[in-house]
Tab-separated table of C-alpha atoms in Angstrom:
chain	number	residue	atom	x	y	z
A	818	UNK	CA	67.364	81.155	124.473
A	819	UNK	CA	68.114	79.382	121.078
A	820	UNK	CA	70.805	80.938	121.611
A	821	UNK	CA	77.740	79.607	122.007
A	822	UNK	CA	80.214	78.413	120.940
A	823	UNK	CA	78.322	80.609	118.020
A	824	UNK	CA	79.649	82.184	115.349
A	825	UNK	CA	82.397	83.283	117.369
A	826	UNK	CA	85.929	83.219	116.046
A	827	UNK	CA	84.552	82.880	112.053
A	828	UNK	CA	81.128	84.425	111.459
A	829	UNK	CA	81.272	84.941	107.800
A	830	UNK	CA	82.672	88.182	105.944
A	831	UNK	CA	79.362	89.381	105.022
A	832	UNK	CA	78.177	89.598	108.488
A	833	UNK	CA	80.455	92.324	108.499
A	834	UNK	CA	78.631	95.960	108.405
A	835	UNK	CA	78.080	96.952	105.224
A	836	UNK	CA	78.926	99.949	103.159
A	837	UNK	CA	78.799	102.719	105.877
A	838	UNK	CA	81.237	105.082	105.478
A	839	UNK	CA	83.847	104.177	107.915
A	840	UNK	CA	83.867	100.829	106.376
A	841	UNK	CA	84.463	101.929	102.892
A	842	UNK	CA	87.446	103.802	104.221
A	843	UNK	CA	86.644	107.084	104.703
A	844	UNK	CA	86.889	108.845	108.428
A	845	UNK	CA	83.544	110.086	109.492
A	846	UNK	CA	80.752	109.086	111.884
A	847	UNK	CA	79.116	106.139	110.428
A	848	UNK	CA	75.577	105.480	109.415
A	849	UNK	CA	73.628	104.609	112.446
A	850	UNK	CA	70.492	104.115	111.137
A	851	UNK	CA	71.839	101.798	108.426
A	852	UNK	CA	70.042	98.061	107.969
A	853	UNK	CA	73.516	96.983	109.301
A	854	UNK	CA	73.233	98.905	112.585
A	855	UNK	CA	69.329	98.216	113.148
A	856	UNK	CA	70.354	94.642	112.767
A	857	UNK	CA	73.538	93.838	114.533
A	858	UNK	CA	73.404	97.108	117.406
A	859	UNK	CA	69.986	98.385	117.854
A	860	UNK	CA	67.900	95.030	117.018
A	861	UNK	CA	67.905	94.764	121.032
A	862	UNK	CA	65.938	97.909	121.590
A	863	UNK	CA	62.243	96.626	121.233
A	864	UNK	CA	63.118	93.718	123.885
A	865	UNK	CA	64.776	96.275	126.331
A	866	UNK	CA	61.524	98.800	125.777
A	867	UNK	CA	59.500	95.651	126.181
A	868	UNK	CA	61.065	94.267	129.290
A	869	UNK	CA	61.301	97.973	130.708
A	870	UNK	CA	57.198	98.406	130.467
A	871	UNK	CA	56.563	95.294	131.863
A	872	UNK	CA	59.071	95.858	135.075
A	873	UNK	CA	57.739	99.216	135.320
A	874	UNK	CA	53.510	97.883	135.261
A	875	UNK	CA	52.955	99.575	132.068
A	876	UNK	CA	52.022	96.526	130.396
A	877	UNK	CA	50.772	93.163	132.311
A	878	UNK	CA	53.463	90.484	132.271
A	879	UNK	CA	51.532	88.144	130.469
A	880	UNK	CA	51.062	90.554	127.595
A	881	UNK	CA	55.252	91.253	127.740
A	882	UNK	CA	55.488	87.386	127.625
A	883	UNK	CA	52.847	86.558	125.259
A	884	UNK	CA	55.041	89.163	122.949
A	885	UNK	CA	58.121	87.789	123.390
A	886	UNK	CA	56.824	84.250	122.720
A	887	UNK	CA	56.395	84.952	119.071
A	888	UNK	CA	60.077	85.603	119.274
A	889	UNK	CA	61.085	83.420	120.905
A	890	UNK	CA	58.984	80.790	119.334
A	891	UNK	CA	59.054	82.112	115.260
A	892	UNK	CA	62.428	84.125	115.832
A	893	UNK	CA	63.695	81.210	116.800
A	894	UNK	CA	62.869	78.450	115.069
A	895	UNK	CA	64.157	81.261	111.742
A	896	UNK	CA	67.275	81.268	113.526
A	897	UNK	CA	67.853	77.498	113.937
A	898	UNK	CA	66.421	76.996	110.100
A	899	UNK	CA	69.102	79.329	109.064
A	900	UNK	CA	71.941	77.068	110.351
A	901	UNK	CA	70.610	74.637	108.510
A	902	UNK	CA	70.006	75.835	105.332
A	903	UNK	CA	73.324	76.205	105.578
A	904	UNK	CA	74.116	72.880	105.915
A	905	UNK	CA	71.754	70.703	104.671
A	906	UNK	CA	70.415	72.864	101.889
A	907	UNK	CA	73.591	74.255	101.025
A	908	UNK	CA	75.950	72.562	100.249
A	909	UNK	CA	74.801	69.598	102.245
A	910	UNK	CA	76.041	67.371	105.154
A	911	UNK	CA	78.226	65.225	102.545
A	912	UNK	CA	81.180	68.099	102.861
A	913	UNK	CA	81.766	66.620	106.292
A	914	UNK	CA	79.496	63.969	107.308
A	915	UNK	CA	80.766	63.451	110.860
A	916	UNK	CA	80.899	67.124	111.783
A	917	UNK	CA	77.286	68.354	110.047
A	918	UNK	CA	75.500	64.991	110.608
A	919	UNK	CA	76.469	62.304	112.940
A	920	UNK	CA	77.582	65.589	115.615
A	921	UNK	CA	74.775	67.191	115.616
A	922	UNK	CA	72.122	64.219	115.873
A	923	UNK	CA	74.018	62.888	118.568
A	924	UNK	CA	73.832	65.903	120.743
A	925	UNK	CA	70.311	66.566	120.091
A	926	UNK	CA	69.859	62.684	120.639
A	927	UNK	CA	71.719	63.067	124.076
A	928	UNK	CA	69.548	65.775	125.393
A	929	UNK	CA	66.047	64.191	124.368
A	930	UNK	CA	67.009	61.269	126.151
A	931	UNK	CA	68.656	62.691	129.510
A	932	UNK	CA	65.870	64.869	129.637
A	933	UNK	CA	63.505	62.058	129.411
A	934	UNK	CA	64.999	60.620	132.426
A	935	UNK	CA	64.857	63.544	134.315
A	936	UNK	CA	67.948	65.560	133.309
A	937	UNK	CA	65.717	68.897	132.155
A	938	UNK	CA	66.744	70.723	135.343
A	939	UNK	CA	70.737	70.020	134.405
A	940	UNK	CA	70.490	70.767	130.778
A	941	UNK	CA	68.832	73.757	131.523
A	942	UNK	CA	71.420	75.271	134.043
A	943	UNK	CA	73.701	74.520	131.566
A	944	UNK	CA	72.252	75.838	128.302
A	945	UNK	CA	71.548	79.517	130.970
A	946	UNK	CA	75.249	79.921	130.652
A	947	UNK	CA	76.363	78.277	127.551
A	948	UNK	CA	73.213	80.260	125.140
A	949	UNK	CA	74.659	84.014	126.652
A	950	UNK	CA	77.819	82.707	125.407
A	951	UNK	CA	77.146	81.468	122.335
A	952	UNK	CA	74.768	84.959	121.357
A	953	UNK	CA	78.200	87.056	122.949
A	954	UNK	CA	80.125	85.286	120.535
A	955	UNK	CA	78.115	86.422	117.625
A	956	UNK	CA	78.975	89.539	118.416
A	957	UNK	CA	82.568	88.644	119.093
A	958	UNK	CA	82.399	87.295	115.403
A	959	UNK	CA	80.723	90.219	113.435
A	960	UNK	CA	83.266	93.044	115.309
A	961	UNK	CA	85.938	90.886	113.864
A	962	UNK	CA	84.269	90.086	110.844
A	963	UNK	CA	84.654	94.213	110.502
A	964	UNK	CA	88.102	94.605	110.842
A	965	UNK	CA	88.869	91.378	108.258
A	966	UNK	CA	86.876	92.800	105.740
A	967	UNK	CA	88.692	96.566	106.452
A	968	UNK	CA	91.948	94.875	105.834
A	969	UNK	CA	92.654	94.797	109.782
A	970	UNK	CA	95.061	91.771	111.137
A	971	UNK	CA	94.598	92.127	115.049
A	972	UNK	CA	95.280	89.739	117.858
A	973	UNK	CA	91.750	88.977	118.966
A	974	UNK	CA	92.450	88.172	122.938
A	975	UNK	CA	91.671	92.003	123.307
A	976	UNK	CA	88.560	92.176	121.946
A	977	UNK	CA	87.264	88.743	123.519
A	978	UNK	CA	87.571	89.913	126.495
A	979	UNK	CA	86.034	93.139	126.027
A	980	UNK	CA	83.150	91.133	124.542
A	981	UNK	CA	82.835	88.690	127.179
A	982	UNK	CA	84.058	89.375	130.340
A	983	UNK	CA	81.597	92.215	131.636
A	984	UNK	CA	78.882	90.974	130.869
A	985	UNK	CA	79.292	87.545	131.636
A	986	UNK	CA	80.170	88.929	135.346
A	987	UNK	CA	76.396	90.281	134.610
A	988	UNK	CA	75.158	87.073	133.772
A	989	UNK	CA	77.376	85.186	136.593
A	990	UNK	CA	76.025	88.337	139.300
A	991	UNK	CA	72.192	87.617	138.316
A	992	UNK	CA	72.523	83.648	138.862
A	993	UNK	CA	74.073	84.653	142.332
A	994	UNK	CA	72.274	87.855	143.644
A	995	UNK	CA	69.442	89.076	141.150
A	996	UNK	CA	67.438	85.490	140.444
A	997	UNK	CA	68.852	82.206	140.875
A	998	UNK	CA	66.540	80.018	138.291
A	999	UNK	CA	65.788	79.498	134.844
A	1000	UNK	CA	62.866	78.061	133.556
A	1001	UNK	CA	62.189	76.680	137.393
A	1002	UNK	CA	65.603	75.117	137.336
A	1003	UNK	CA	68.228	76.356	140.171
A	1004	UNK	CA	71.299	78.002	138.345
A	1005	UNK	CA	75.210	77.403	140.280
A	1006	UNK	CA	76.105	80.100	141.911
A	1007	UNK	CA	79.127	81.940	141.863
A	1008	UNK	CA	81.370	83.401	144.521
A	1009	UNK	CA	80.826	87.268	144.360
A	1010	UNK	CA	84.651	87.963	144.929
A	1011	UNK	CA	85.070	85.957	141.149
A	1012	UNK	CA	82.478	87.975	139.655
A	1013	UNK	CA	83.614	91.296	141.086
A	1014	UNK	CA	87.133	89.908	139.723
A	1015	UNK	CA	85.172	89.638	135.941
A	1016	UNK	CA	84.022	92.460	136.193
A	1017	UNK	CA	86.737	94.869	136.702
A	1018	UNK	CA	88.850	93.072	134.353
A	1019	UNK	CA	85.923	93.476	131.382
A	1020	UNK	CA	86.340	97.225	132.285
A	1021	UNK	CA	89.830	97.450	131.951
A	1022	UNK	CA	89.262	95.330	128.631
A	1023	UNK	CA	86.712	97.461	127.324
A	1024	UNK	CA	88.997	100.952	128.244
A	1025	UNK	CA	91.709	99.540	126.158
A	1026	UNK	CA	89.836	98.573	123.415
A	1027	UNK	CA	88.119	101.866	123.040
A	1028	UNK	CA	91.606	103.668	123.265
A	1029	UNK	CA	92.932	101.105	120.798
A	1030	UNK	CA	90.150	102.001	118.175
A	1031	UNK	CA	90.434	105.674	119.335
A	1032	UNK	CA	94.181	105.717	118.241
A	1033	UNK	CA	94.028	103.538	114.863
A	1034	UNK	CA	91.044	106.337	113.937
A	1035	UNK	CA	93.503	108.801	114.606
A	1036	UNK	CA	96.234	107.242	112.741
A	1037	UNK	CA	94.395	107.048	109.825
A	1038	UNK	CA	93.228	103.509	109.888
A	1039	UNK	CA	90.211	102.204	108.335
A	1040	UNK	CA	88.366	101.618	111.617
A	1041	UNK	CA	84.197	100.569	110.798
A	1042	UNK	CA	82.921	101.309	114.782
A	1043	UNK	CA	80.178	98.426	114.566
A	1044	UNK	CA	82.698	96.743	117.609
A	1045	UNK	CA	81.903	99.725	119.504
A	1046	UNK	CA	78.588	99.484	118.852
A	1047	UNK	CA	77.962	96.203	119.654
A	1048	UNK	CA	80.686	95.953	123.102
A	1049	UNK	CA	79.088	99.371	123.994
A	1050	UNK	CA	75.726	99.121	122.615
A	1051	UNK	CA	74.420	95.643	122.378
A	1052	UNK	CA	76.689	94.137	125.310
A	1053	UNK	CA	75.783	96.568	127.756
A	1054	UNK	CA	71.867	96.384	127.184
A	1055	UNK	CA	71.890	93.129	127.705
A	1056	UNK	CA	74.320	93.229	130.931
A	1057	UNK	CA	71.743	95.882	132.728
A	1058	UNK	CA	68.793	93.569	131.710
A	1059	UNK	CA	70.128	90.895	133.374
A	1060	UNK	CA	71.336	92.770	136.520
A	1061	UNK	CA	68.017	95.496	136.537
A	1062	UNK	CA	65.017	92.934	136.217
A	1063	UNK	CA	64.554	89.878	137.904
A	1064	UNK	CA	62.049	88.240	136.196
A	1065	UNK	CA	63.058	84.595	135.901
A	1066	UNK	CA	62.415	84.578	132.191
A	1067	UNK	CA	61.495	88.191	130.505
A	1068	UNK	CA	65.739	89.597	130.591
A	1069	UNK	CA	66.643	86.252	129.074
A	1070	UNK	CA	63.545	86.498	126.141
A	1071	UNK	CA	64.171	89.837	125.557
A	1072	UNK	CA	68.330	89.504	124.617
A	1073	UNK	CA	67.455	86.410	122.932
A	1074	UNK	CA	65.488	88.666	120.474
A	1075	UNK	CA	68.200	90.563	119.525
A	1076	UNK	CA	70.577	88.164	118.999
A	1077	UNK	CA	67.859	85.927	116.759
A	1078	UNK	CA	67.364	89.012	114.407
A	1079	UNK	CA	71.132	89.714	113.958
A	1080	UNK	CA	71.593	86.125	112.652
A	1081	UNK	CA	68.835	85.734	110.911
A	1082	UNK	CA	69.950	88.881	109.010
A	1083	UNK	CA	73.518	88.187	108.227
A	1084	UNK	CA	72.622	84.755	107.482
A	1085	UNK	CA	70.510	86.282	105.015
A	1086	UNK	CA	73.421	87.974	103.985
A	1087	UNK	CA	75.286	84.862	103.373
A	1088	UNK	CA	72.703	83.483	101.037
A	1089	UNK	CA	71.960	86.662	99.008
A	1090	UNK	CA	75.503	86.319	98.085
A	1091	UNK	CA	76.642	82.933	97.551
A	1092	UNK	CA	75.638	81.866	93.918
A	1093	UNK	CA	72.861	79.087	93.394
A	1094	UNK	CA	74.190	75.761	93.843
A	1095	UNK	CA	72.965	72.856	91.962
A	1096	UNK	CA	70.101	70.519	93.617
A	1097	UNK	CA	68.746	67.570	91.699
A	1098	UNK	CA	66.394	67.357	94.186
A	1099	UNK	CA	62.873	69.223	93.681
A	1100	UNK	CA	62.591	70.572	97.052
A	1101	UNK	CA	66.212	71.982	97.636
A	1102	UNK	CA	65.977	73.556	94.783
A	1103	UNK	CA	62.809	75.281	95.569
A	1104	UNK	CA	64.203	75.894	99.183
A	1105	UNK	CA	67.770	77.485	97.387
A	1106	UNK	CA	65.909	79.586	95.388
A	1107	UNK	CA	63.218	80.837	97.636
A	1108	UNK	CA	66.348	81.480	100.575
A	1109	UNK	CA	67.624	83.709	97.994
A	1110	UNK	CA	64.008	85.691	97.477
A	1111	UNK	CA	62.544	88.618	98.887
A	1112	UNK	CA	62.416	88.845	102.922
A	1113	UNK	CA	59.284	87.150	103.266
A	1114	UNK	CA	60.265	84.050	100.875
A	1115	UNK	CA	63.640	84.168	103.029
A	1116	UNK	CA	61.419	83.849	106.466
A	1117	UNK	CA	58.852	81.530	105.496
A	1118	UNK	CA	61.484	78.760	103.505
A	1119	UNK	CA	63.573	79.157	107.361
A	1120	UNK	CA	60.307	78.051	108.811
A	1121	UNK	CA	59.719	75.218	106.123
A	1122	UNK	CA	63.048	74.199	107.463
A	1123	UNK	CA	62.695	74.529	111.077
A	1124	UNK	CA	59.170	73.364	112.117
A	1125	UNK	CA	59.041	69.816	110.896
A	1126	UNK	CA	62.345	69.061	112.647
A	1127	UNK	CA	60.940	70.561	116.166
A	1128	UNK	CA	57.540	68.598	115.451
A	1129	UNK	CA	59.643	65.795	114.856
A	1130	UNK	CA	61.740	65.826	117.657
A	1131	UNK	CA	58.771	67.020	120.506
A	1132	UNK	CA	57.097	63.580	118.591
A	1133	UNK	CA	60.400	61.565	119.785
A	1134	UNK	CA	60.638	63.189	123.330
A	1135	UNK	CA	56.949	62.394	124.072
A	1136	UNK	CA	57.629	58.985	123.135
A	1137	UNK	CA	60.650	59.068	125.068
A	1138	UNK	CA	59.388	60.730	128.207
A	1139	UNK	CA	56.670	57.539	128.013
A	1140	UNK	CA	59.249	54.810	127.814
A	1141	UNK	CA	61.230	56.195	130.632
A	1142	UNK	CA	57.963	56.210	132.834
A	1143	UNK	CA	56.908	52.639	131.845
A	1144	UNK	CA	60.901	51.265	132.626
A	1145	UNK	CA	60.731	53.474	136.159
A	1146	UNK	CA	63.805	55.617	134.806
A	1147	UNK	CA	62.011	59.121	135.186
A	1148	UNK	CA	61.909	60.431	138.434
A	1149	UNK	CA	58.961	62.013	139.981
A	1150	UNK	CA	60.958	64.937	141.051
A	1151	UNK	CA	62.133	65.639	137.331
A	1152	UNK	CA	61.486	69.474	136.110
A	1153	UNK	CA	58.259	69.754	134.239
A	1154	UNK	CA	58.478	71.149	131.423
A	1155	UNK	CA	56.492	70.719	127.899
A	1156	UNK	CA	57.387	68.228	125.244
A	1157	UNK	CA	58.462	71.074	122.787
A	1158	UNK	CA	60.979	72.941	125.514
A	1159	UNK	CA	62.444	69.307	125.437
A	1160	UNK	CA	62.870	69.306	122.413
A	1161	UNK	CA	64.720	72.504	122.306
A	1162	UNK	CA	67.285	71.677	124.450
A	1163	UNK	CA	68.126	68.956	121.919
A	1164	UNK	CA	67.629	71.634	118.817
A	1165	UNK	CA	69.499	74.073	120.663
A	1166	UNK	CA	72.989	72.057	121.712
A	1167	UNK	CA	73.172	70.767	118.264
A	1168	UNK	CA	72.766	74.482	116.814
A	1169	UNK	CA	75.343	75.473	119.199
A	1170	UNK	CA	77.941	72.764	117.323
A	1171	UNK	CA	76.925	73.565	113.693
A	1172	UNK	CA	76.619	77.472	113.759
A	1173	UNK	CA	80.440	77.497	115.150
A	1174	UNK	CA	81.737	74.904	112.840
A	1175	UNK	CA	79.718	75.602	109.603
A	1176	UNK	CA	81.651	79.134	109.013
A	1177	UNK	CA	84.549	76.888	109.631
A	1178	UNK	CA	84.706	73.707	107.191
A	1179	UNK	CA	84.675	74.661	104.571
A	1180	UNK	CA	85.862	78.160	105.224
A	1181	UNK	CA	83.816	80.967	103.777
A	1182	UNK	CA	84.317	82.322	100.195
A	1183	UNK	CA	84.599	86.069	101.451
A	1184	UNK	CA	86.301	85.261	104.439
């Protein structure tokens, strides 16, 4: 899962839902079936149908896996172009060289090469917890993205936990009772008194949340209910995948899908808005203007961005992977795994870094 530390706490204004009802101040139900809601709340619903018919034999699981391949393969390599459009396209690494260069190369770096010498199996136990976090986050980000742009000022402790806590008891209950690998690699367990412990506090954060948005709507308050949504909605689908199936990868591929098309959109968002900046060079300006084109200009300029990089870097672990063997530093008993999924771990950890900081420093224009 491409999928932390995400755009949490500062996932741009625009990510907000946009002009539903609710949100433009007006008490009412909102509009469900609005691009905002397909993308952010009910973008999850094709991987939960998918997962669902291959649990229940409808399909065969290589079809359900074949399917969510081209997710998770062209999902998201759109997803990791579109953190870095934003900073290498626009407005470039020199803003903060340390934080949106030297960072994220190191990381990526880091995990190429402790991979190479047989740290997959590590990396991969780690990224299991630290992706679900990261893609919880987003959603963490847009609800509060909502109330900002509504003109809310709320302590956000309340709605972190509601966010995180149940269903990272989910995630924390499928490592220890439902299926204890990912991608072949053994996942820590967890005492089940702790996760009980998570999970009863998530519900008591979730009741107070809902009664908190319950009695603002009743105050009066502008109140958009995409945080509803998304802790009831999104949150919860991906909690029962986790706990209902126990295929070792399907759950994971088909919550990753949702969370890749909600960024991918409100990063699209981002760039529909923000005026075109100036690029002396040929190619940036092609990329600026074609990020800022129909869908299908959007998609294919994220995939301009993304697939040379992953080429690039599945180029560097194989090389990596051969050095390691010829100086007797990779262990026979390290995970196997394809160049490419090497490479991803590195891709990965250093989209983790940028997509929290990049809504950060500088700040956003809307935000």
């Amino acid at each position: 899962m491409g999928v932390i530390v995400g755009s949490g706490r500062a996932a741009p204004a625009s990510a907000a839902p946009g002009k539903s009802q609710a949100a433009a101040g007006s008490p009412g139900l909102p509009a469900l079936w609005s691009r905002e809601w397909l993308a952010f709340v009910w973008s999850s619903l094709p991987g939960l149908a998918l997962a669902a018919a291959a649990a229940r034999g409808a399909i065969s699981e290589s079809l359900a896996l074949g399917l969510f391949a081209v997710s998770f393969v062209g999902l998201n390599l759109m997803h990791m172009g579109a953190t870095w459009a934003r900073v290498y396209v626009r407005p470039g690494w020199r803003v903060n060289p340390l934080e949106r260069l030297a960072v994220p190369c190191g990381l990526a770096a880091f995990a190429i090469s402790f991979e190479a010498v047989g740290g997959g199996a590590l990396l991969l136990a780690a990224q299991y917890f630290i992706s679900f976090h990261h893609a919880l986050m987003q959603n963490y980000g847009i609800a509060r993205a909502a109330q900002r742009r509504d003109g809310r000022r709320l302590d956000g402790r309340l709605d972190l936990a509601a966010c995180l806590l149940l269903p990272g008891a989910a995630l924390l209950y499928r490592a220890s009772a439902v299926c204890g690998l990912y991608n072949d690699a053994p996942v820590p367990a967890v005492p089940m008194l702790v996760i009980q412990a998570l999970a009863a506090a998530g519900v008591a954060a979730l009741g107070l949340y809902a009664w908190r948005e319950w009695r603002a709507m009743r105050h009066g308050e502008r109140v958009n209910p995409i945080g509803l949504g998304l802790f009831f909605g999104t949150n919860l689908i991906w909690s029962a995948l986790l706990i209902a199936d126990a295929h070792p990868a399907i759950p994971l591929f088909a919550l990753a899908s949702g969370h890749y098309l909600q960024y991918v959109y409100f990063v699209r968002r981002v760039e529909v808005r923000d005026r075109p900046a100036g690029a002396h060079h040929p190619l940036r300006a092609r990329l600026q203007t074609a990020l800022r084109g129909s869908p299908l200009q959007y998609a294919v300029a994220l995939l301009v961005i993304a697939v040379p990089v992953t080429v690039l870097l599945t180029l560097v672990s194989i090389g990596l992977r051969e050095l390691a063997l010829s100086a007797g530093l990779r262990p026979d008993t390290a995970l196997a795994m394809p160049p490419w999924a090497a490479a991803m771990l590195g891709v990965n950890l250093e989209h983790y870094w940028l997509d929290r900081r990049i809504w950060r420093s500088p700040k956003p224009v809307a935000a």
